[in-house]
Amino acid sequence: MNDSKGRGSSRNGALFLEDLALEANWPGPLKKLAAKKFVNEFVASRRVSELADGFKRMSTLRNMSNWAEKERFGLPEYLLRTCPSSLREGRRLKTKFRLGCHDLRSSSSRTQLVRNAQCPCCESRESETIQHTLFECEAFEEEREVFLSRLYSVCPLARQLNDEYRCRLVMGAKLPREIENPLYRYLIAISKL
């Protein structure tokens, strides 16, 4: 039984109608049909005003972002944070890496788009995996040094990690915020080479 909607016994319906009558400031005693008509009109007008108020609240980008954030649940922290438009490509690449739908040969060979999963950028004959691309490939040494120096300054313990765990750290959902933008810049830089 739900008292707020007026469903259930006739007593609950009467209480619901009395509450609406007080809220609507209606003129006084009315017959049943007139009362129902008045209530239906009041409820319809209240829905319209609530909808209009909702549009007013969502009229600015800030209010729209507040509304959108309430609807986003279950997403990783880095996707809930705002990202500068110039770095969105880097965030998109990180998300693709996390989902496994990236353009590296390790993924392409798995889906049989490419026969050979070896890295085309270096002579190591290693499989072109996320870990290899981010932390081992010789072709990206300069970009990697810039990124790693920033990573080590913010998170000194990352220096003690091996490449596998360092990869897990930067691809994780809870990467320190100070590292996000440098990571996105790094991903954008190596994607263009």
Coordinates of C-alpha atoms in Angstrom, one line a residue:
M1 CA 0.0 0.0 0.0
N2 CA 1.4 3.4 -1.0
D3 CA -0.1 6.3 0.8
S4 CA 1.6 9.0 -1.3
K5 CA -0.1 7.9 -4.5
G6 CA -3.5 7.3 -3.0
R7 CA -3.7 3.6 -3.8
G8 CA -5.1 1.1 -1.4
S9 CA -8.2 1.6 0.7
S10 CA -10.7 4.4 0.1
R11 CA -9.5 6.0 3.4
N12 CA -6.0 6.4 2.0
G13 CA -7.5 7.9 -1.2
A14 CA -9.5 10.3 0.9
L15 CA -6.4 11.3 2.9
F16 CA -4.4 11.8 -0.3
L17 CA -7.2 14.0 -1.8
E18 CA -7.3 16.1 1.4
D19 CA -3.6 16.7 1.3
L20 CA -3.8 17.7 -2.3
A21 CA -6.7 20.0 -1.5
L22 CA -4.6 21.8 1.1
E23 CA -1.7 22.1 -1.2
A24 CA -3.8 23.3 -4.1
N25 CA -5.8 25.9 -2.1
W26 CA -9.0 24.7 -3.5
P27 CA -12.2 26.7 -3.0
G28 CA -14.1 24.5 -0.6
P29 CA -16.4 21.5 -0.5
L30 CA -16.8 20.0 -3.9
K31 CA -18.8 17.0 -5.2
K32 CA -16.8 13.8 -6.0
L33 CA -16.6 14.3 -9.7
A34 CA -15.7 18.0 -9.4
A35 CA -13.0 17.2 -6.8
K36 CA -11.5 14.5 -9.0
K37 CA -11.4 16.9 -12.0
F38 CA -9.8 19.6 -9.8
V39 CA -7.2 17.2 -8.5
N40 CA -6.4 15.8 -12.0
E41 CA -5.9 19.4 -13.3
F42 CA -3.7 20.3 -10.3
V43 CA -1.6 17.2 -10.6
A44 CA -1.1 17.8 -14.4
S45 CA -0.1 21.5 -13.8
R46 CA 2.3 20.4 -11.0
R47 CA 3.9 17.9 -13.4
V48 CA 4.3 20.6 -16.0
S49 CA 5.8 23.0 -13.5
E50 CA 8.2 20.3 -12.2
L51 CA 9.3 19.6 -15.7
A52 CA 9.9 23.4 -16.4
D53 CA 11.8 23.7 -13.1
G54 CA 13.9 20.7 -14.2
F55 CA 14.8 22.4 -17.5
K56 CA 15.7 25.6 -15.7
R57 CA 18.1 23.6 -13.4
M58 CA 19.7 22.0 -16.4
S59 CA 20.0 25.1 -18.5
T60 CA 23.7 25.7 -17.7
L61 CA 26.6 23.4 -18.4
R62 CA 27.4 23.3 -14.7
N63 CA 23.9 22.1 -13.7
M64 CA 23.9 19.7 -16.6
S65 CA 27.2 18.2 -15.3
N66 CA 25.7 17.8 -11.8
W67 CA 22.7 16.1 -13.4
A68 CA 24.9 13.8 -15.5
E69 CA 27.1 12.9 -12.6
K70 CA 24.1 11.6 -10.6
E71 CA 23.3 9.3 -13.4
R72 CA 26.8 7.9 -13.7
F73 CA 27.4 5.0 -11.3
G74 CA 29.7 2.1 -11.6
L75 CA 32.2 4.0 -13.8
P76 CA 35.9 4.2 -13.0
E77 CA 37.0 7.3 -11.1
Y78 CA 39.0 8.7 -14.1
L79 CA 35.9 8.7 -16.3
L80 CA 33.9 10.7 -13.6
R81 CA 36.4 13.5 -13.5
T82 CA 36.4 16.3 -16.0
C83 CA 39.0 16.2 -18.7
P84 CA 40.4 19.0 -20.8
S85 CA 39.2 18.7 -24.4
S86 CA 42.7 18.6 -25.7
L87 CA 43.4 15.4 -23.6
R88 CA 40.2 13.5 -24.3
E89 CA 41.8 11.5 -27.0
G90 CA 44.3 10.2 -24.4
R91 CA 41.5 9.3 -22.0
R92 CA 39.7 7.5 -24.9
L93 CA 42.9 5.5 -25.6
K94 CA 43.2 4.5 -21.9
T95 CA 39.6 3.3 -22.0
K96 CA 40.2 1.4 -25.2
F97 CA 43.3 -0.3 -23.6
R98 CA 41.3 -1.2 -20.5
L99 CA 38.5 -2.7 -22.6
G100 CA 40.9 -4.6 -24.9
C101 CA 39.5 -3.0 -28.1
H102 CA 42.7 -1.1 -29.0
D103 CA 44.6 -1.1 -32.3
L104 CA 47.7 -2.8 -31.0
R105 CA 48.7 -5.9 -32.8
S106 CA 48.2 -8.1 -29.8
S107 CA 44.5 -7.3 -30.0
S108 CA 44.4 -7.4 -33.8
S109 CA 46.0 -10.8 -34.0
R110 CA 43.6 -12.2 -31.4
T111 CA 40.7 -11.1 -33.7
Q112 CA 42.7 -12.4 -36.7
L113 CA 42.9 -9.0 -38.4
V114 CA 46.7 -9.3 -38.4
R115 CA 48.7 -12.5 -38.5
N116 CA 51.8 -11.2 -36.8
A117 CA 51.6 -9.7 -33.3
Q118 CA 55.2 -8.5 -33.3
C119 CA 55.8 -4.8 -32.6
P120 CA 56.3 -3.0 -35.9
C121 CA 58.1 0.0 -34.2
C122 CA 61.1 -1.7 -32.8
E123 CA 63.6 -4.6 -33.5
S124 CA 62.8 -6.5 -30.3
R125 CA 60.4 -9.0 -31.9
E126 CA 58.2 -8.7 -28.8
S127 CA 54.5 -8.9 -29.1
E128 CA 52.9 -5.4 -29.3
T129 CA 51.1 -5.4 -26.0
I130 CA 50.0 -2.5 -23.9
Q131 CA 52.9 -3.1 -21.5
H132 CA 55.4 -3.3 -24.3
T133 CA 54.1 -0.2 -26.0
L134 CA 54.0 1.9 -22.8
F135 CA 57.2 0.8 -21.0
E136 CA 59.5 -1.3 -23.3
C137 CA 59.3 -0.2 -26.9
E138 CA 62.5 1.5 -28.0
A139 CA 60.6 3.8 -30.4
F140 CA 58.9 5.7 -27.6
E141 CA 61.9 6.2 -25.3
E142 CA 61.9 10.0 -25.3
E143 CA 58.1 10.3 -24.7
R144 CA 58.4 7.6 -22.0
E145 CA 61.2 9.4 -20.1
V146 CA 59.1 12.6 -19.9
F147 CA 56.1 10.6 -18.6
L148 CA 58.1 8.5 -16.2
S149 CA 59.9 11.5 -14.6
R150 CA 56.5 13.0 -13.8
L151 CA 55.2 9.6 -12.6
Y152 CA 58.2 9.1 -10.3
S153 CA 58.0 12.7 -8.9
V154 CA 54.3 12.2 -7.9
C155 CA 54.5 8.5 -7.0
P156 CA 58.1 7.6 -6.0
L157 CA 57.2 4.0 -5.2
A158 CA 56.4 3.4 -8.9
R159 CA 60.2 3.4 -9.5
Q160 CA 60.4 0.1 -7.6
L161 CA 57.7 -1.6 -9.7
N162 CA 58.4 -3.8 -12.6
D163 CA 56.9 -2.9 -16.0
E164 CA 53.9 -5.2 -15.5
Y165 CA 52.8 -3.6 -12.2
R166 CA 53.6 -0.1 -13.5
C167 CA 51.3 -0.8 -16.4
R168 CA 48.6 -2.0 -14.0
L169 CA 49.1 1.2 -12.0
V170 CA 48.7 3.6 -15.0
M171 CA 45.8 1.6 -16.5
G172 CA 44.0 1.3 -13.2
A173 CA 40.8 3.1 -12.3
K174 CA 42.4 4.9 -9.3
L175 CA 45.4 6.5 -10.9
P176 CA 46.5 9.6 -8.9
R177 CA 44.9 12.7 -10.4
E178 CA 48.3 14.4 -10.8
I179 CA 49.3 11.6 -13.2
E180 CA 46.2 11.5 -15.4
N181 CA 47.0 14.5 -17.7
P182 CA 50.7 13.5 -18.2
L183 CA 49.5 9.9 -19.0
Y184 CA 46.9 11.2 -21.5
R185 CA 49.6 13.4 -23.1
Y186 CA 51.9 10.4 -23.3
L187 CA 49.2 8.2 -24.9
I188 CA 48.4 10.9 -27.5
A189 CA 52.1 11.4 -28.3
I190 CA 52.9 7.7 -28.9
S191 CA 49.7 7.2 -30.9
K192 CA 50.9 9.8 -33.4
L193 CA 54.3 8.2 -34.0

